[in-house]
Amino acid sequence: MLVTGMLLAGLLGTPSAGAASPTRVRSSPCAAFDTVDRQADPQLGSGLSLTMADEAHYVPAGRRPVITLDVPAPVPGATVTYTVSRRGRVLLSRSVAPTQTRPLALPAVVPGAYELAAHLVVGGRERGASCLRYGLGMPNAVLDPAHLPAGKDWGGGGAERQVALHRQLGVSVVRAQLDVRTFLADPSSYDASFGAAAARARASGVRLVVQVGQGGAAEKAAVANGSWGRVVRAIVARQKGRVTYWEAWNEPNFTYFYQGMPRDYVQSVLKPFARAVHAADPRAKVVGGSTLGFNSEWWTQFGQAGGFRAVDVVAVHPYSWAQSWEQSGVVGDLQQLCRIKTAFGAQRKPLWDTESGYKSTVEMGGVWTQADNLTRKLLWERTFGIAPGNFLTEGGWEDWSVIDYFRGVKPAALAMSTLRTVLVGRHFAGWVRTGVPGVHAARFVGRGNTLTAVWTADVTRRIPLRVGHPAIDETGAPGWAAGSLRVTGSVQYVVARAGQPAL
């Protein structure tokens, strides 16, 4: 069996109640956070509110979380009933009288993602409800939202902030976009932001990619009148010695951004772009392809037109929308793309994910499905040797983020941080054959032991274990695996000492 921080009652504390029995309520206010159309946050009412001082509601290891019920004035005859849960399992249930501002009792401090749902009850009737999600970091995690560079924004953070955050979450590719019209109006527009981001990227080992062109009027006109190369050369020359990676157009296989065949893209956009980049900065690298999803016919025509020869890095945007990579066939698509690369002599050119991600809305499965799918995507990319990216890691637009602009960390942020933490100093060493259909077990070695990431495509399986092992769940809770391991779509990490079987 697997005993994790979620299941070990002695570790988390048993569910408990206050003096008053919790009033039954119909639904959790936290559901309002995951609606397709963004809603205002639910309120307790009567001036009451839940507050947490920690930036993004994230508490690093070694500190205790503090959530306060703010009571500007007592509410006579009222009770605030609240529960704290983790992945749907209620860990603590209490009721308090809202007579004064007070810290709320919370479960034992165990790494992971939590949800506090509170209801204001007056005279036996619910008057309002509110939700607060928070996260507790695991030891050695470097996630630190409180000390990121400035630039927090609803539509995605500034370039330097993104570089810092992506490093903390183990994502090695950060893409910034340059608007051609803005540059032509004022060539200095991006100097400060790109300069700061590039310096931080060099210092932290992150690849900063600047994408130029995505179907705007200015770039379309430049391509049409033959000035595209000159425009690109001016852009790159201004950032020479700072920005190394330049991406030619966004998703040219998607008619929203580009109307034309693969050959048109290669001849009219990519090749002039590549010549201009290398002329302006011989040390710079060209990133191209950058397709939305996969289309083997498009990539074959891209290769026939000389596209692979024109780029230094092949890019793809491997979205799978509401499905996981396993369910949507992305794994097979990537294998096919690698074969096409090889057929055109580009097998040694790196493959990068410059944009992909998952929404946290209920239509896409919710916040925990986002965490599962994103973690598995990142693991698959490690096994393929793909440098990973992530779209809108922090923000609010369409709920792609793993750290919400207003609401703080989602489970996916804890999952990404956990993955980064457990894989530091380890490299992919192959797949473990479990003998159980549908179970994926990726083995990573380093740090004097073996770590195996285990998951399924959202089915439940059980695999036998020859010996007991320490285990870590997807968002960082420690546990122990012995006898057999229950495997689901939520990734688990099993650690084996040198000389022990991986599972």
XYZ file of C-alpha atoms in Angstrom:
503
model
C 0.000 0.000 0.000
C 1.035 3.637 -0.372
C 0.892 5.754 2.734
C 1.234 9.409 1.815
C 0.788 12.642 3.685
C -2.788 12.676 2.382
C -3.644 9.277 3.781
C -1.623 9.127 6.973
C -4.035 10.357 9.636
C -1.358 10.587 12.262
C 0.667 12.868 10.032
C -2.111 15.192 8.965
C -4.315 14.984 12.020
C -7.742 13.446 12.101
C -10.772 15.478 11.024
C -12.206 17.247 14.027
C -15.073 19.509 14.950
C -15.473 22.479 17.221
C -18.076 22.852 19.912
C -20.830 23.312 17.368
C -21.642 20.721 14.735
C -20.927 21.973 11.211
C -24.042 23.053 9.332
C -24.657 21.163 6.113
C -24.159 23.272 3.020
C -25.021 22.496 -0.556
C -21.770 23.288 -2.330
C -18.270 24.558 -1.797
C -17.619 28.231 -2.493
C -14.303 27.131 -4.009
C -16.215 25.906 -7.063
C -16.629 29.567 -8.041
C -12.860 29.741 -8.629
C -13.014 27.179 -11.430
C -15.936 28.338 -13.558
C -15.468 28.763 -17.297
C -16.519 32.409 -17.116
C -14.545 34.209 -14.426
C -16.723 35.151 -11.444
C -16.203 37.520 -8.577
C -14.791 35.774 -5.540
C -17.550 34.583 -3.180
C -17.848 36.608 0.017
C -18.722 35.597 3.567
C -20.776 38.740 4.034
C -21.351 40.983 7.066
C -17.881 42.433 6.477
C -16.138 39.157 7.352
C -13.215 37.932 5.268
C -10.438 35.344 5.122
C -6.914 36.743 4.842
C -3.430 35.338 4.496
C -0.375 37.580 4.510
C 1.887 35.271 2.501
C 2.416 36.304 -1.129
C 0.357 34.092 -3.458
C -0.814 32.220 -0.331
C 2.392 30.175 -0.444
C 4.304 29.222 2.704
C 7.882 27.902 2.328
C 9.062 24.878 4.289
C 9.881 25.577 7.915
C 7.041 28.036 8.482
C 3.489 27.583 9.660
C 0.553 28.943 7.662
C -1.647 31.561 9.277
C -5.135 32.226 7.939
C -7.116 34.882 9.736
C -10.844 35.404 9.997
C -11.142 39.185 9.921
C -14.098 40.436 11.948
C -14.498 44.245 11.778
C -17.527 43.998 14.086
C -19.134 41.041 15.877
C -22.021 39.359 14.064
C -24.628 38.412 16.707
C -26.012 34.891 16.549
C -23.652 33.888 13.759
C -21.321 30.945 13.235
C -18.549 30.535 10.703
C -18.187 26.893 9.736
C -15.115 25.946 7.753
C -13.327 22.918 6.375
C -9.773 22.454 5.163
C -9.305 19.829 2.487
C -6.655 18.426 0.228
C -7.677 16.951 -3.105
C -11.252 16.613 -1.895
C -10.431 14.920 1.405
C -11.551 16.938 4.419
C -8.732 17.132 6.947
C -10.283 19.471 9.485
C -13.759 20.839 10.175
C -14.464 23.573 12.713
C -17.045 26.156 13.708
C -16.208 29.484 15.355
C -18.244 32.453 16.512
C -17.335 35.632 14.567
C -16.935 37.805 17.637
C -13.410 39.032 16.961
C -10.567 38.758 14.472
C -8.736 35.494 15.059
C -6.384 32.991 13.405
C -8.127 29.804 12.361
C -7.015 26.337 13.395
C -5.412 24.478 10.483
C -4.278 20.895 9.855
C -0.754 19.688 10.568
C 1.959 21.275 8.443
C 2.557 18.869 5.557
C 3.709 20.005 2.093
C 0.967 20.285 -0.490
C -1.992 22.251 -1.810
C -4.946 23.040 0.453
C -8.393 24.577 0.221
C -10.247 26.327 3.032
C -13.984 26.710 2.470
C -15.913 28.837 4.975
C -19.640 29.493 5.403
C -21.364 32.182 7.453
C -24.482 30.792 9.123
C -26.978 33.024 10.930
C -30.062 31.549 12.552
C -29.451 28.215 10.857
C -29.349 29.769 7.378
C -26.290 30.292 5.226
C -25.670 34.008 4.568
C -22.453 33.805 2.597
C -19.391 31.721 1.841
C -15.770 32.195 0.851
C -12.739 30.196 -0.227
C -8.990 30.491 0.202
C -6.457 28.181 -1.435
C -2.942 27.937 -0.074
C 0.205 25.903 -0.514
C 2.948 24.591 1.748
C 6.349 24.058 0.164
C 8.424 20.924 0.588
C 11.975 21.059 2.003
C 14.583 22.379 -0.463
C 11.952 23.838 -2.790
C 13.060 27.183 -4.226
C 9.617 28.555 -5.090
C 9.467 32.024 -3.544
C 6.684 34.263 -4.915
C 7.414 36.894 -2.266
C 10.802 37.759 -3.750
C 10.147 37.775 -7.487
C 11.111 40.842 -9.541
C 8.392 43.423 -10.114
C 6.068 43.062 -13.074
C 3.115 41.037 -11.831
C 0.288 41.291 -14.355
C -3.107 39.759 -15.119
C -2.007 38.864 -18.655
C 1.339 37.391 -17.598
C 4.287 38.806 -15.707
C 7.084 40.930 -17.111
C 9.946 39.144 -18.846
C 12.385 39.245 -15.935
C 9.711 38.115 -13.481
C 8.827 35.213 -15.772
C 12.464 34.146 -15.993
C 12.789 34.116 -12.205
C 9.519 32.266 -11.653
C 10.166 29.688 -14.360
C 13.538 28.920 -12.831
C 11.859 28.381 -9.455
C 9.388 25.984 -11.086
C 11.927 24.075 -13.170
C 10.827 25.373 -16.578
C 13.894 26.115 -18.680
C 12.307 28.037 -21.587
C 10.719 31.463 -21.182
C 9.211 33.195 -24.185
C 8.749 36.938 -24.403
C 6.920 38.546 -27.302
C 7.941 41.607 -29.264
C 5.241 43.618 -30.993
C 6.637 44.831 -34.309
C 4.421 47.912 -34.439
C 5.582 48.959 -30.970
C 9.233 48.480 -31.927
C 8.892 50.484 -35.140
C 7.257 53.335 -33.239
C 9.985 53.325 -30.567
C 12.973 50.970 -31.017
C 13.945 51.452 -27.367
C 10.627 50.063 -26.094
C 12.021 46.686 -25.094
C 15.567 47.627 -24.072
C 15.017 47.703 -20.313
C 12.753 44.657 -20.011
C 14.756 42.441 -22.362
C 18.045 43.566 -20.856
C 16.999 42.679 -17.316
C 15.386 39.404 -18.375
C 18.374 38.348 -20.473
C 20.823 39.058 -17.656
C 18.774 37.011 -15.210
C 18.350 34.213 -17.755
C 22.111 33.959 -18.306
C 22.751 33.884 -14.573
C 20.120 31.217 -13.883
C 20.471 28.901 -16.879
C 17.068 29.746 -18.354
C 16.662 30.158 -22.127
C 14.975 33.446 -22.955
C 13.297 33.286 -26.362
C 11.952 36.438 -28.002
C 9.188 35.745 -30.505
C 8.785 38.211 -33.379
C 5.695 38.206 -35.583
C 2.260 36.686 -35.159
C 0.078 38.130 -37.863
C -0.063 41.779 -36.852
C -0.467 44.432 -39.528
C 3.102 45.719 -39.164
C 4.830 42.373 -39.665
C 2.455 41.312 -42.438
C 3.216 44.529 -44.285
C 6.959 43.992 -43.827
C 6.732 40.492 -45.285
C 4.624 41.727 -48.195
C 6.851 44.691 -49.135
C 10.160 42.894 -48.671
C 11.340 44.817 -45.602
C 10.876 41.929 -43.174
C 14.568 41.036 -43.115
C 15.600 44.641 -42.476
C 13.096 44.972 -39.645
C 14.279 41.753 -37.988
C 17.915 42.763 -38.386
C 17.239 46.073 -36.637
C 15.424 44.297 -33.799
C 18.181 41.746 -33.221
C 21.024 44.250 -33.598
C 19.549 46.357 -30.831
C 19.598 43.366 -28.436
C 22.946 41.950 -29.620
C 24.869 40.333 -26.791
C 21.781 40.169 -24.618
C 19.048 38.096 -26.269
C 20.361 34.879 -27.819
C 17.236 33.070 -29.024
C 14.823 34.514 -31.594
C 11.598 32.798 -32.633
C 10.248 33.354 -36.137
C 6.486 33.960 -35.974
C 3.885 32.354 -33.769
C 2.075 29.196 -34.878
C 2.377 29.562 -38.671
C 0.240 26.442 -39.156
C -2.740 28.247 -37.596
C -4.603 30.556 -39.974
C -5.387 32.972 -37.158
C -1.702 33.955 -37.204
C -0.547 33.050 -40.726
C -2.332 32.475 -44.002
C -0.129 30.383 -46.236
C 1.411 27.006 -46.860
C 4.498 25.696 -45.038
C 6.643 26.580 -48.060
C 5.361 30.169 -47.937
C 6.292 30.425 -44.269
C 9.779 29.041 -44.867
C 10.540 31.161 -47.931
C 8.850 34.435 -46.985
C 9.167 34.475 -43.195
C 11.674 31.987 -41.804
C 14.605 32.225 -44.216
C 14.723 36.053 -44.317
C 14.342 36.004 -40.536
C 17.237 33.566 -40.104
C 19.552 35.515 -42.424
C 18.761 38.727 -40.587
C 19.286 37.225 -37.129
C 22.683 35.754 -37.986
C 23.796 38.897 -39.805
C 22.884 41.095 -36.850
C 24.364 38.761 -34.222
C 26.433 35.758 -35.392
C 26.092 34.179 -31.940
C 22.302 34.362 -31.926
C 20.110 31.313 -32.574
C 16.973 30.965 -34.673
C 13.969 29.143 -33.217
C 11.332 28.100 -35.724
C 8.486 25.851 -36.711
C 6.563 26.793 -33.575
C 3.415 24.970 -34.604
C 0.177 24.763 -32.686
C 0.006 21.059 -31.975
C 1.245 18.546 -34.512
C 0.634 18.018 -38.208
C 3.035 15.577 -39.829
C 2.131 16.792 -43.327
C 2.893 20.388 -42.348
C 6.237 19.399 -40.833
C 7.147 17.291 -43.863
C 6.459 20.217 -46.190
C 8.406 22.451 -43.815
C 11.384 20.116 -44.197
C 11.018 19.898 -47.969
C 11.155 23.698 -48.165
C 14.403 23.779 -46.176
C 12.885 24.768 -42.854
C 14.973 22.455 -40.708
C 18.158 23.789 -42.306
C 17.120 27.367 -41.533
C 16.658 26.909 -37.782
C 19.018 26.220 -34.908
C 16.203 25.073 -32.616
C 12.952 23.342 -33.593
C 9.966 24.576 -31.587
C 6.512 23.172 -31.024
C 3.466 24.095 -28.930
C 2.275 20.677 -27.681
C -1.155 21.570 -26.330
C -3.530 18.720 -25.545
C -6.354 20.900 -24.188
C -8.721 18.990 -21.880
C -6.826 15.730 -22.281
C -3.512 14.466 -21.016
C -0.622 13.762 -23.351
C -1.336 10.038 -23.084
C -5.020 10.419 -23.938
C -4.579 12.888 -26.798
C -1.775 11.062 -28.594
C 0.861 13.762 -28.112
C 3.479 11.164 -27.177
C 3.058 9.434 -30.530
C 2.971 12.788 -32.328
C 6.298 13.746 -30.773
C 7.824 10.459 -31.828
C 6.632 11.136 -35.377
C 8.072 14.663 -35.320
C 11.419 13.265 -34.192
C 11.353 10.854 -37.130
C 10.625 13.722 -39.528
C 13.481 15.744 -38.037
C 15.808 12.809 -38.572
C 14.635 12.301 -42.161
C 15.703 15.875 -42.945
C 19.043 15.621 -41.148
C 17.971 17.650 -38.114
C 18.168 14.902 -35.510
C 20.840 16.788 -33.558
C 18.920 20.047 -33.475
C 17.224 20.549 -30.109
C 13.459 20.424 -29.756
C 11.879 22.984 -27.450
C 8.396 23.550 -26.103
C 8.010 27.317 -26.397
C 4.326 27.381 -25.451
C 1.907 24.931 -23.872
C -0.188 24.551 -20.771
C -3.494 23.617 -19.207
C -6.414 25.637 -17.910
C -7.721 25.047 -14.406
C -11.403 25.556 -15.221
C -13.976 22.862 -14.567
C -14.480 22.306 -18.317
C -10.834 21.229 -18.456
C -11.148 19.026 -15.379
C -10.396 21.544 -12.624
C -7.322 22.509 -10.646
C -6.183 18.994 -9.775
C -6.479 17.784 -13.354
C -4.369 20.781 -14.361
C -1.742 19.675 -11.837
C -1.797 16.058 -13.025
C -1.623 16.833 -16.732
C 1.021 19.518 -16.387
C 3.262 17.345 -14.215
C 3.006 14.455 -16.652
C 3.700 16.747 -19.604
C 6.873 17.991 -17.938
C 7.951 14.436 -17.161
C 7.372 13.313 -20.742
C 9.424 16.265 -21.955
C 12.283 15.213 -19.703
C 12.184 11.719 -21.180
C 12.242 13.115 -24.741
C 15.011 15.598 -23.942
C 12.707 18.516 -24.780
C 13.394 21.837 -23.086
C 10.058 22.653 -21.402
C 8.003 25.822 -21.542
C 4.696 26.849 -20.008
C 2.103 29.401 -21.076
C 1.019 32.182 -18.712
C 2.476 30.593 -15.583
C 1.344 33.536 -13.456
C -1.673 35.709 -14.198
C -5.401 35.367 -14.577
C -6.393 35.436 -18.248
C -8.558 32.408 -19.093
C -7.222 30.580 -16.016
C -4.121 29.166 -17.706
C -1.970 30.195 -14.762
C -0.649 28.002 -11.962
C -0.392 31.092 -9.738
C -3.514 33.213 -9.981
C -3.104 36.992 -10.003
C -5.595 37.398 -7.146
C -6.154 33.941 -5.665
C -2.602 32.673 -5.362
C -1.137 29.236 -5.875
C -3.045 26.381 -7.431
C -2.109 22.726 -6.945
C -0.203 22.851 -10.248
C 2.275 25.347 -8.791
C 3.016 22.980 -5.913
C 3.276 20.077 -8.359
C 5.756 21.921 -10.585
C 7.801 22.978 -7.582
C 7.837 19.404 -6.277
C 8.922 18.016 -9.648
C 11.761 20.505 -9.858
C 12.864 19.736 -6.313
C 12.947 15.958 -6.686
C 14.689 16.047 -10.087
C 17.510 18.435 -9.175
C 20.760 16.528 -9.665
C 19.031 13.612 -11.388
C 18.772 12.626 -15.053
C 16.440 10.335 -16.977
C 17.829 6.800 -17.125
C 15.041 4.871 -18.835
C 11.707 3.241 -18.165
C 10.947 0.658 -15.496
C 8.917 -2.324 -16.661
C 6.287 -2.880 -14.011
C 4.428 -5.654 -15.803
C 1.172 -3.803 -15.177
C -0.586 -2.431 -18.289
C -1.152 1.308 -18.322
C 1.494 2.174 -15.736
C 4.268 4.593 -16.700
C 7.395 4.476 -14.542
C 10.210 6.862 -15.491
C 13.513 6.273 -13.703
C 15.840 9.126 -12.779
C 19.270 8.584 -11.240
C 21.603 10.835 -9.283
C 22.233 12.039 -5.740
C 23.275 8.499 -4.815
C 19.877 6.901 -5.369
C 17.115 6.240 -7.882
C 13.843 8.145 -8.111
C 11.002 6.658 -10.124
C 8.054 8.799 -11.193
C 4.961 6.598 -11.485
C 1.565 7.386 -13.014
C -1.218 6.192 -15.302
C -3.429 7.839 -17.896
C -6.079 8.498 -15.237
C -6.942 4.896 -14.462
C -6.273 3.107 -11.182
C -3.741 0.295 -11.111
C -1.803 -1.464 -8.395
C 1.772 -2.660 -8.764
C 3.642 -4.954 -6.363
C 6.730 -3.661 -4.569
C 9.618 -5.937 -3.666
C 10.758 -3.696 -0.801
C 9.450 -0.638 0.996
C 10.457 2.810 -0.238
C 10.068 6.438 0.786
C 7.478 8.101 -1.439
C 6.470 11.669 -2.251
C 3.125 12.624 -3.711
C 2.555 15.028 -6.581
C 2.528 18.176 -4.465
C 5.273 17.223 -2.040
C 3.750 15.272 0.863
C 6.093 12.564 2.176
C 5.031 9.001 2.841
C 6.070 5.364 2.654
C 5.264 2.801 -0.047
C 5.285 -0.876 0.914
C 3.673 -4.101 -0.253
C 1.999 -2.616 -3.289
C 1.583 0.809 -4.809
C -1.764 2.246 -5.882
C -1.087 4.209 -9.066
C -3.398 6.850 -10.578
C -3.125 9.870 -12.856
C -1.548 11.802 -9.989
C 2.228 11.354 -10.165
C 4.062 9.748 -7.256
C 7.808 9.641 -6.699
C 9.358 6.513 -5.218
C 12.947 6.722 -3.949
C 15.194 3.648 -3.875
C 18.608 3.491 -2.265
C 21.618 2.330 -4.251
C 21.382 -1.414 -4.790
C 17.628 -1.562 -4.205
C 15.123 -2.349 -6.970
C 13.539 0.827 -8.363
C 10.068 -0.452 -7.458
